[in-house]
Coordinates of C-alpha atoms in Angstrom, one line a residue:
X864 CA -38.4 -37.0 -1.1
X865 CA -34.8 -35.4 -1.2
X866 CA -34.0 -31.9 -1.3
X867 CA -31.3 -30.4 -3.4
X868 CA -30.5 -27.1 -2.1
X869 CA -28.7 -24.4 -4.3
X870 CA -27.2 -21.1 -2.7
X871 CA -25.7 -18.6 -4.9
X872 CA -24.2 -15.1 -4.7
X873 CA -24.6 -12.0 -6.3
X874 CA -21.8 -13.1 -8.5
X875 CA -20.9 -15.3 -10.9
X876 CA -21.8 -19.3 -10.8
X877 CA -20.5 -21.0 -7.8
X878 CA -18.1 -23.2 -9.4
X879 CA -17.4 -25.8 -6.6
X880 CA -19.9 -28.0 -5.0
X881 CA -20.4 -29.7 -1.7
X882 CA -22.2 -32.3 -0.2
X883 CA -23.6 -32.5 3.2
X884 CA -26.5 -35.4 5.4
X885 CA -30.0 -33.8 6.0
X886 CA -32.7 -34.8 7.7
X887 CA -34.4 -37.6 5.9
X888 CA -38.0 -37.2 4.0
X889 CA -40.6 -39.0 2.4
X890 CA -41.8 -38.4 -1.4
X891 CA -44.6 -36.3 0.2
X892 CA -41.9 -34.0 1.6
X893 CA -42.6 -35.5 5.1
X894 CA -39.9 -36.6 7.9
X895 CA -39.0 -40.5 7.3
X896 CA -37.5 -40.7 4.4
X897 CA -34.5 -42.4 3.7
X898 CA -31.1 -41.6 1.7
X899 CA -32.1 -37.7 2.0
X900 CA -29.1 -35.4 1.0
X901 CA -28.6 -32.0 0.0
X902 CA -26.7 -30.8 -2.9
X903 CA -24.9 -27.0 -2.1
X904 CA -23.2 -24.6 -4.1
X905 CA -21.1 -22.6 -1.8
X906 CA -20.7 -18.9 -2.6
X907 CA -21.0 -15.6 -1.1
X908 CA -23.5 -14.7 1.2
X909 CA -26.8 -13.9 -1.0
X910 CA -29.8 -15.6 -2.3
X911 CA -30.5 -19.3 -1.9
X912 CA -32.3 -21.4 -4.0
X913 CA -33.8 -25.2 -2.9
X914 CA -34.9 -27.7 -5.7
X915 CA -36.5 -31.1 -4.5
X916 CA -35.4 -34.5 -6.4
X917 CA -36.9 -37.7 -5.7
X918 CA -35.4 -41.0 -4.5
X919 CA -37.5 -43.4 -4.7
X920 CA -38.1 -46.1 -7.4
X921 CA -34.4 -46.2 -8.0
X922 CA -32.7 -48.9 -8.5
X923 CA -30.5 -51.2 -6.3
X924 CA -27.3 -48.9 -6.9
X925 CA -28.8 -45.8 -6.7
X926 CA -30.6 -46.7 -3.6
X927 CA -27.0 -47.8 -2.2
X928 CA -25.5 -44.5 -3.4
X929 CA -28.1 -42.9 -1.2
X930 CA -26.9 -44.7 1.6
X931 CA -23.6 -43.5 1.6
X932 CA -25.2 -40.1 1.2
X933 CA -23.9 -39.4 -2.0
X934 CA -26.2 -37.7 -4.5
X935 CA -28.0 -39.0 -7.8
X936 CA -27.2 -36.7 -10.6
X937 CA -29.2 -38.5 -12.9
X938 CA -32.8 -37.8 -10.7
X939 CA -35.0 -35.3 -12.2
X940 CA -36.7 -32.9 -10.2
X941 CA -40.7 -33.1 -9.9
X942 CA -41.6 -30.4 -8.0
X943 CA -39.8 -26.8 -6.9
X944 CA -40.9 -25.3 -3.6
X945 CA -42.6 -22.1 -3.7
X946 CA -40.5 -19.3 -3.6
X947 CA -41.1 -16.6 -0.3
X948 CA -43.8 -14.1 -0.8
X949 CA -42.0 -11.8 1.2
X950 CA -39.0 -11.7 -1.2
X951 CA -40.5 -12.4 -4.7
X952 CA -37.9 -14.2 -7.1
X953 CA -37.9 -15.8 -10.4
X954 CA -37.0 -18.6 -11.8
X955 CA -34.3 -19.4 -14.4
X956 CA -32.8 -22.4 -15.7
X957 CA -29.3 -22.7 -16.4
X958 CA -27.8 -25.9 -17.8
X959 CA -30.7 -28.3 -16.8
X960 CA -30.5 -26.2 -13.0
X961 CA -33.7 -24.2 -12.0
X962 CA -32.6 -21.2 -9.8
X963 CA -34.5 -19.0 -7.6
X964 CA -33.1 -15.0 -8.3
X965 CA -34.7 -11.9 -7.3
X966 CA -36.9 -10.2 -9.8
X967 CA -35.2 -7.8 -12.6
X968 CA -31.7 -9.9 -11.3
X969 CA -29.7 -10.8 -14.3
X970 CA -27.2 -14.1 -13.8
X971 CA -23.6 -13.1 -14.4
X972 CA -22.5 -15.6 -16.9
X973 CA -18.8 -15.8 -16.7
X974 CA -16.2 -18.6 -18.6
X975 CA -15.9 -22.2 -17.1
X976 CA -11.9 -21.6 -16.3
X977 CA -10.6 -18.1 -16.7
X978 CA -12.2 -14.6 -17.0
X979 CA -8.5 -13.2 -17.8
X980 CA -9.0 -11.7 -21.4
X981 CA -5.3 -11.3 -21.8
X982 CA -3.0 -7.8 -21.6
X983 CA -4.8 -4.7 -22.8
X984 CA -3.6 -3.6 -26.4
X985 CA -2.4 -0.3 -25.2
X986 CA 0.3 -2.2 -23.0
X987 CA 1.7 -4.2 -25.9
X988 CA 4.9 -2.3 -27.3
X989 CA 4.4 -3.2 -31.1
X990 CA 2.6 -5.3 -33.0
X991 CA 3.0 -9.2 -33.8
X992 CA 2.2 -12.2 -31.7
X993 CA 2.6 -11.4 -27.7
X994 CA 3.5 -14.4 -25.3
X995 CA 1.0 -14.3 -22.5
X996 CA 1.8 -15.4 -19.3
X997 CA 0.0 -16.3 -16.2
X998 CA 2.7 -15.0 -13.9
X999 CA 2.6 -11.5 -12.5
X1000 CA 5.2 -9.4 -13.5
X1001 CA 8.9 -10.7 -11.9
X1002 CA 10.4 -6.8 -11.1
X1003 CA 7.1 -6.1 -9.6
X1004 CA 6.8 -9.5 -7.6
X1005 CA 10.5 -9.2 -6.6
X1006 CA 9.9 -5.3 -4.9
X1007 CA 6.8 -6.2 -3.1
X1008 CA 8.6 -9.7 -1.6
X1009 CA 11.2 -7.2 -0.5
X1010 CA 8.6 -5.0 1.3
X1011 CA 7.1 -7.6 3.0
X1012 CA 10.3 -9.0 3.9
X1013 CA 11.8 -5.8 5.5
X1014 CA 8.0 -5.3 7.1
X1015 CA 8.0 -8.9 9.2
X1016 CA 11.9 -8.3 10.3
X1017 CA 12.3 -8.8 13.9
X1018 CA 15.0 -8.6 16.4
X1019 CA 15.4 -11.7 19.0
X1020 CA 13.3 -11.0 21.7
X1021 CA 15.9 -11.1 24.1
X1022 CA 18.0 -8.3 22.4
X1023 CA 18.8 -5.8 25.3
X1024 CA 19.6 -3.0 22.5
X1025 CA 15.8 -1.8 22.4
X1026 CA 13.3 -2.1 24.9
X1027 CA 10.5 -4.4 24.8
X1028 CA 7.6 -1.6 24.2
X1029 CA 7.6 1.9 24.3
X1030 CA 4.1 3.5 25.4
X1031 CA 1.9 1.2 23.1
X1032 CA 4.8 0.1 20.7
X1033 CA 6.1 -3.2 20.4
X1034 CA 8.5 -5.1 18.6
X1035 CA 10.6 -2.5 18.0
X1036 CA 13.3 -3.0 14.9
X1037 CA 16.3 -0.3 14.0
X1038 CA 15.8 1.3 10.4
X1039 CA 19.0 3.0 10.7
X1040 CA 22.6 3.1 12.7
X1041 CA 22.5 5.0 16.1
X1042 CA 23.9 8.3 15.3
X1043 CA 28.1 8.4 16.2
X1044 CA 28.5 11.9 16.5
X1045 CA 30.4 13.2 19.5
X1046 CA 28.4 15.5 21.5
X1047 CA 30.6 18.4 21.3
X1048 CA 29.8 18.7 17.4
X1049 CA 25.9 18.3 17.7
X1050 CA 25.4 21.3 15.4
X1051 CA 26.4 18.9 12.5
X1052 CA 23.7 16.6 13.1
X1053 CA 20.8 16.8 11.3
X1054 CA 18.4 18.2 14.1
X1055 CA 20.9 19.3 16.5
X1056 CA 20.5 15.9 18.6
X1057 CA 21.1 12.2 18.0
X1058 CA 18.3 10.5 16.7
X1059 CA 17.3 7.1 15.9
X1060 CA 14.6 5.5 14.0
X1061 CA 12.7 2.3 14.7
X1062 CA 9.6 0.4 13.2
X1063 CA 7.2 -0.7 15.3
X1064 CA 3.6 -2.1 15.9
X1065 CA 0.9 -0.1 17.2
X1066 CA -0.9 -2.5 19.4
X1067 CA -4.0 -0.7 19.3
X1068 CA -4.6 -1.6 15.5
X1069 CA -1.9 -3.7 14.6
X1070 CA -0.2 -1.8 12.1
X1071 CA 3.5 -1.0 11.3
X1072 CA 4.7 2.8 12.4
X1073 CA 8.2 4.7 12.3
X1074 CA 9.1 6.0 15.4
X1075 CA 11.8 8.6 15.2
X1076 CA 13.6 9.1 18.7
X1077 CA 15.0 12.5 19.7
X1078 CA 17.8 11.6 22.5
X1079 CA 18.5 13.4 25.1
X1080 CA 15.1 16.0 24.6
X1081 CA 13.1 17.1 27.2
X1082 CA 9.7 19.5 26.1
X1083 CA 9.5 22.7 27.7
X1084 CA 6.3 23.8 26.7
X1085 CA 2.9 21.8 26.1
X1086 CA 2.0 24.6 23.8
X1087 CA 4.2 22.5 21.3
X1088 CA 1.8 19.7 21.0
X1089 CA -0.6 22.3 18.9
X1090 CA 2.1 22.1 16.2
X1091 CA 1.9 18.6 16.3
X1092 CA -2.1 18.9 15.6
X1093 CA -1.3 20.8 12.5
X1094 CA 0.7 18.6 11.2
X1095 CA -1.7 15.5 11.8
X1096 CA -4.2 17.0 9.7
X1097 CA -2.2 17.0 6.3
X1098 CA -2.6 13.7 4.1
X1099 CA -0.5 14.4 1.3
X1100 CA 0.9 11.5 -1.4
X1101 CA 4.1 13.0 -1.1
X1102 CA 4.7 13.8 2.2
X1103 CA 5.2 11.0 5.2
X1104 CA 2.4 11.2 7.7
X1105 CA 2.7 12.5 11.1
X1106 CA 0.5 10.4 13.5
X1107 CA 1.5 11.5 17.0
X1108 CA 3.7 12.6 19.0
X1109 CA 5.2 11.4 23.0
X1110 CA 7.7 11.8 25.2
X1111 CA 9.3 8.6 27.3
X1112 CA 11.6 7.4 29.3
X1113 CA 11.9 3.5 28.3
X1114 CA 15.1 4.4 26.5
X1115 CA 17.1 5.2 29.9
X1116 CA 16.9 9.0 29.2
X1117 CA 14.1 11.7 28.3
X1118 CA 13.3 11.5 24.9
X1119 CA 10.8 12.6 22.3
X1120 CA 9.3 10.6 19.9
X1121 CA 7.6 11.3 16.7
X1122 CA 5.5 8.4 15.2
X1123 CA 5.1 8.7 11.3
X1124 CA 3.7 6.1 8.6
X1125 CA 6.0 3.3 7.7
X1126 CA 7.1 2.7 3.7
X1127 CA 8.6 -0.5 3.6
X1128 CA 11.8 -0.5 1.2
X1129 CA 12.0 3.1 0.8
X1130 CA 15.6 4.9 1.0
X1131 CA 16.5 8.3 1.1
X1132 CA 18.1 10.3 -1.6
X1133 CA 21.4 10.3 0.3
X1134 CA 21.5 6.7 0.4
X1135 CA 20.4 6.3 -3.3
X1136 CA 22.5 8.6 -5.3
X1137 CA 25.6 9.6 -2.7
X1138 CA 28.3 7.5 -1.2
X1139 CA 28.0 8.0 2.5
X1140 CA 31.6 7.9 4.3
X1141 CA 31.6 7.2 7.9
X1142 CA 29.1 9.5 9.9
X1143 CA 29.7 12.8 8.3
X1144 CA 27.9 12.7 5.1
X1145 CA 30.3 13.5 2.4
X1146 CA 31.5 11.6 -0.2
X1147 CA 30.7 11.5 -4.1
X1148 CA 27.6 10.1 -5.7
X1149 CA 26.7 6.8 -6.2
X1150 CA 24.6 7.1 -9.2
X1151 CA 24.1 10.3 -11.6
X1152 CA 20.8 11.6 -11.5
X1153 CA 19.0 11.8 -15.0
X1154 CA 17.8 15.0 -15.9
X1155 CA 14.0 13.5 -16.1
X1156 CA 14.6 12.0 -12.7
X1157 CA 15.5 14.8 -11.7
X1158 CA 12.6 16.6 -12.6
X1159 CA 10.4 14.0 -11.2
X1160 CA 11.8 14.7 -7.8
X1161 CA 11.3 18.6 -8.7
X1162 CA 7.3 17.9 -9.2
X1163 CA 6.6 15.8 -6.4
X1164 CA 8.8 18.1 -3.7
X1165 CA 7.2 21.0 -5.1
X1166 CA 3.4 19.5 -4.8
X1167 CA 4.6 18.6 -1.6
X1168 CA 5.9 22.1 -0.3
X1169 CA 2.7 23.4 -2.0
X1170 CA 0.4 21.5 0.5
X1171 CA 2.5 22.6 3.8
X1172 CA 2.7 26.1 2.6
X1173 CA -0.9 26.3 1.8
X1174 CA -1.6 24.8 5.4
X1175 CA 0.3 27.8 7.1
X1176 CA 3.1 25.4 7.7
X1177 CA 7.1 25.2 7.1
X1178 CA 9.0 22.3 6.7
X1179 CA 12.2 24.2 8.0
X1180 CA 14.4 21.3 7.0
X1181 CA 14.8 19.8 3.3
X1182 CA 17.9 17.7 3.3
X1183 CA 18.7 14.5 1.4
X1184 CA 19.2 12.4 4.4
X1185 CA 15.1 13.5 5.1
X1186 CA 13.7 12.8 1.7
X1187 CA 12.6 9.5 1.0
X1188 CA 12.5 8.1 -2.5
X1189 CA 10.9 4.2 -3.2
X1190 CA 10.2 2.7 -6.7
X1191 CA 9.1 4.5 -9.6
X1192 CA 11.2 7.5 -8.1
X1193 CA 8.5 7.9 -5.8
X1194 CA 9.5 10.6 -3.3
X1195 CA 7.9 11.6 -0.2
X1196 CA 9.3 14.2 2.5
X1197 CA 10.3 12.9 5.6
X1198 CA 10.6 14.2 9.6
X1199 CA 8.1 16.9 8.8
X1200 CA 7.0 18.9 12.0
X1201 CA 10.0 17.6 14.1
X1202 CA 11.5 21.2 13.6
X1203 CA 8.7 23.5 15.0
X1204 CA 8.9 21.5 18.1
X1205 CA 12.5 21.2 19.3
X1206 CA 12.9 24.8 18.2
X1207 CA 9.4 26.0 19.4
X1208 CA 9.0 29.5 20.4
X1209 CA 7.1 29.7 23.1
X1210 CA 7.0 33.6 24.0
X1211 CA 6.4 34.5 20.0
X1212 CA 3.5 33.8 17.8
X1213 CA 4.6 31.2 15.6
X1214 CA 2.5 32.5 12.5
X1215 CA 4.8 35.7 12.3
X1216 CA 7.3 33.7 11.3
X1217 CA 5.6 31.2 8.9
X1218 CA 6.3 33.2 6.0
X1219 CA 10.6 33.0 6.8
X1220 CA 10.5 29.8 7.3
X1221 CA 9.0 29.2 3.8
X1222 CA 11.3 31.2 2.1
X1223 CA 14.1 29.3 3.7
X1224 CA 12.0 26.3 2.5
X1225 CA 12.7 27.5 -1.0
X1226 CA 16.1 28.0 -0.4
X1227 CA 16.8 24.3 1.2
X1228 CA 15.0 23.3 -2.2
X1229 CA 17.5 24.8 -4.3
X1230 CA 20.2 23.3 -2.2
X1231 CA 19.2 20.1 -2.6
X1232 CA 18.9 20.0 -6.5
X1233 CA 22.4 21.7 -6.9
X1234 CA 23.6 18.7 -4.7
X1235 CA 21.5 16.2 -6.8
X1236 CA 23.0 17.7 -9.8
X1237 CA 26.5 18.1 -9.3
X1238 CA 27.0 14.9 -7.0
X1239 CA 28.1 17.0 -4.0
X1240 CA 27.1 17.7 -1.0
X1241 CA 28.6 21.0 0.1
X1242 CA 28.3 22.0 -3.7
X1243 CA 26.1 25.0 -2.5
X1244 CA 28.3 26.5 0.1
X1245 CA 30.7 29.5 -0.7
X1246 CA 33.2 29.2 -3.4
X1247 CA 31.5 26.1 -4.6
X1248 CA 28.3 27.8 -5.7
X1249 CA 29.7 29.1 -8.8
X1250 CA 31.8 26.1 -10.2
X1251 CA 28.5 24.2 -9.1
X1252 CA 26.6 26.5 -11.6
X1253 CA 29.1 26.0 -13.9
X1254 CA 28.7 22.1 -14.0
X1255 CA 24.9 22.3 -14.1
X1256 CA 24.3 24.4 -17.2
X1257 CA 26.8 22.2 -18.9
X1258 CA 25.2 18.7 -17.8
X1259 CA 21.3 20.2 -17.5
X1260 CA 19.3 22.3 -19.7
X1261 CA 18.6 25.8 -19.3
X1262 CA 15.2 25.8 -17.4
X1263 CA 16.7 23.5 -14.5
X1264 CA 19.5 26.5 -14.1
X1265 CA 16.8 28.9 -14.3
X1266 CA 14.8 27.3 -11.7
X1267 CA 18.0 26.4 -9.2
X1268 CA 18.7 30.2 -9.7
X1269 CA 15.0 31.4 -8.8
X1270 CA 14.8 29.4 -5.8
X1271 CA 18.1 30.4 -4.2
X1272 CA 16.8 34.1 -4.8
X1273 CA 14.4 33.9 -2.0
X1274 CA 17.4 34.8 0.4
X1275 CA 17.2 38.6 -0.9
X1276 CA 13.6 38.7 -2.8
X1277 CA 10.5 37.2 -1.4
X1278 CA 9.1 34.0 -3.6
X1279 CA 6.3 31.4 -3.3
X1280 CA 6.1 27.7 -4.5
X1281 CA 3.6 28.4 -6.9
X1282 CA 6.2 30.6 -9.1
X1283 CA 8.2 27.0 -9.5
X1284 CA 5.1 25.7 -11.8
X1285 CA 6.2 27.8 -14.5
X1286 CA 9.4 26.1 -14.9
X1287 CA 8.2 22.5 -15.1
X1288 CA 5.9 23.4 -18.4
X1289 CA 5.5 20.4 -20.3
X1290 CA 7.6 18.2 -18.2
X1291 CA 4.5 18.1 -15.9
X1292 CA 2.7 16.1 -18.4
X1293 CA 5.7 14.0 -19.0
X1294 CA 5.4 12.4 -15.5
X1295 CA 1.7 12.4 -15.2
X1296 CA 1.4 10.3 -18.6
X1297 CA 4.0 7.8 -16.7
X1298 CA 2.2 7.9 -13.7
X1299 CA -1.1 7.1 -15.5
X1300 CA 0.7 4.2 -17.5
X1301 CA 2.0 2.7 -14.7
X1302 CA -1.2 2.3 -13.0
X1303 CA -2.7 0.7 -16.2
X1304 CA -0.2 -2.2 -15.8
X1305 CA -0.8 -2.7 -12.3
X1306 CA -4.8 -2.8 -13.0
X1307 CA -3.7 -5.3 -15.6
X1308 CA -1.3 -7.4 -12.8
X1309 CA -4.3 -7.3 -10.5
X1310 CA -7.0 -8.9 -12.9
X1311 CA -4.4 -11.3 -14.0
X1312 CA -3.8 -12.0 -10.2
X1313 CA -7.5 -12.0 -9.3
X1314 CA -8.5 -14.7 -11.5
X1315 CA -5.3 -16.8 -10.7
X1316 CA -6.8 -16.5 -7.0
X1317 CA -10.1 -17.3 -8.0
X1318 CA -8.8 -20.1 -9.8
X1319 CA -6.8 -21.6 -6.9
X1320 CA -9.7 -21.2 -4.7
X1321 CA -12.2 -23.5 -7.0
X1322 CA -9.3 -26.3 -7.1
X1323 CA -8.7 -26.0 -3.0
X1324 CA -12.7 -26.2 -2.5
X1325 CA -12.8 -29.1 -5.0
X1326 CA -10.2 -31.1 -3.3
X1327 CA -11.5 -30.4 -0.2
X1328 CA -14.8 -31.8 -1.7
X1329 CA -12.8 -35.1 -3.3
X1330 CA -11.4 -35.9 -0.1
X1331 CA -14.4 -35.9 2.2
X1332 CA -14.7 -39.0 3.8
X1333 CA -18.1 -40.2 2.2
X1334 CA -16.2 -41.2 -0.8
X1335 CA -13.4 -43.6 0.8
X1336 CA -16.1 -46.5 -0.3
X1337 CA -14.7 -45.7 -4.1
X1338 CA -11.3 -45.3 -3.1
X1339 CA -11.5 -49.2 -1.8
X1340 CA -13.2 -50.4 -5.1

């Protein structure tokens, strides 16, 4: 007797089949028969069913097919193997084929070719016939492809500019040019020290991270490690998370390295909105910042500052060169925690200075908004301030002017980040609405690609079956 074995998973009925030779059995189910075969539907690991079919009393052509290991689909099953009593199952017949499934379980019946129902109606603009495409959105594909290419970028193995390995990180790739500011102008640097950013792979988990190297810095107190532990606890969608910190001599000097999450394809606000001339970071605006975009930045940075200040910490440095922006105006505060280490005050209790540092965060936030609104990186300095506020009042609504003035007043009177919330008003609702709509669009792309992936796997498995050696006989006929 020939055994017909069907294996089904918890999902839809498997759309593909494979054949394999089994031990021959006779009509009574005992070993010794000829031309036995197994007919198996492969799917995810799950329940399985065995259905025997007879191979005796067939014609000459059918017996020849069985000698080649090819199943006879016209054979009619006469007996069913009893299900396992320890795992009671019920029988269901689908398309003339009997399946054993656990009791109280319904088989899912999906369309044979596709289960993508088309774009949801709330994503269609206007009425009328909409052309449905099986391909993903071209803009999303371009952005994701660019991110993947940046993630896979590597230097030649014999490149002497970077070490082969730093601690347990390898495959270093520079993300920005080395700071070329002369030593006598250290005060003009971002942190007061030269710094370089690298993309690297962690040998422990194989994931990509960013290494921020501070050149020529020797850690004076081990108590500073406690500050890193506080930053490691913060996880926020608008903050680049700090993972760890260590010292190394792999670069030929005493370097301090901060490890952050890697966000492929992200630029800084400085690169996106300003034309940087040389290493001084001065120049005119590359693109004027629209008011809606500016409010998106405000809402996201305010959310990040709220999470940081509520944890008893302060950024201590908010600058256009240290704020990352990616697609859809997604903003993340970068390089957090570095100033706490570089300016660590070992003799004084850090918590005593936190309120002052948080006030400085608000002032730096206001300075950043002035730079973005005016397109001038020095717009908040000295005599430029009054001119900058006049420009902002003409280009933007009064709410933005009031917000900037509120943030800059933190120099003279105490303010908190929670005081920024009333200025946002209904603009926060508009940002949330755009975020939810974008999520709906991504879900639509995901379900379409999930169906495309299912169809590809189906074709690949069917092609593997059609190309099996057992079918060489039919290709020669």
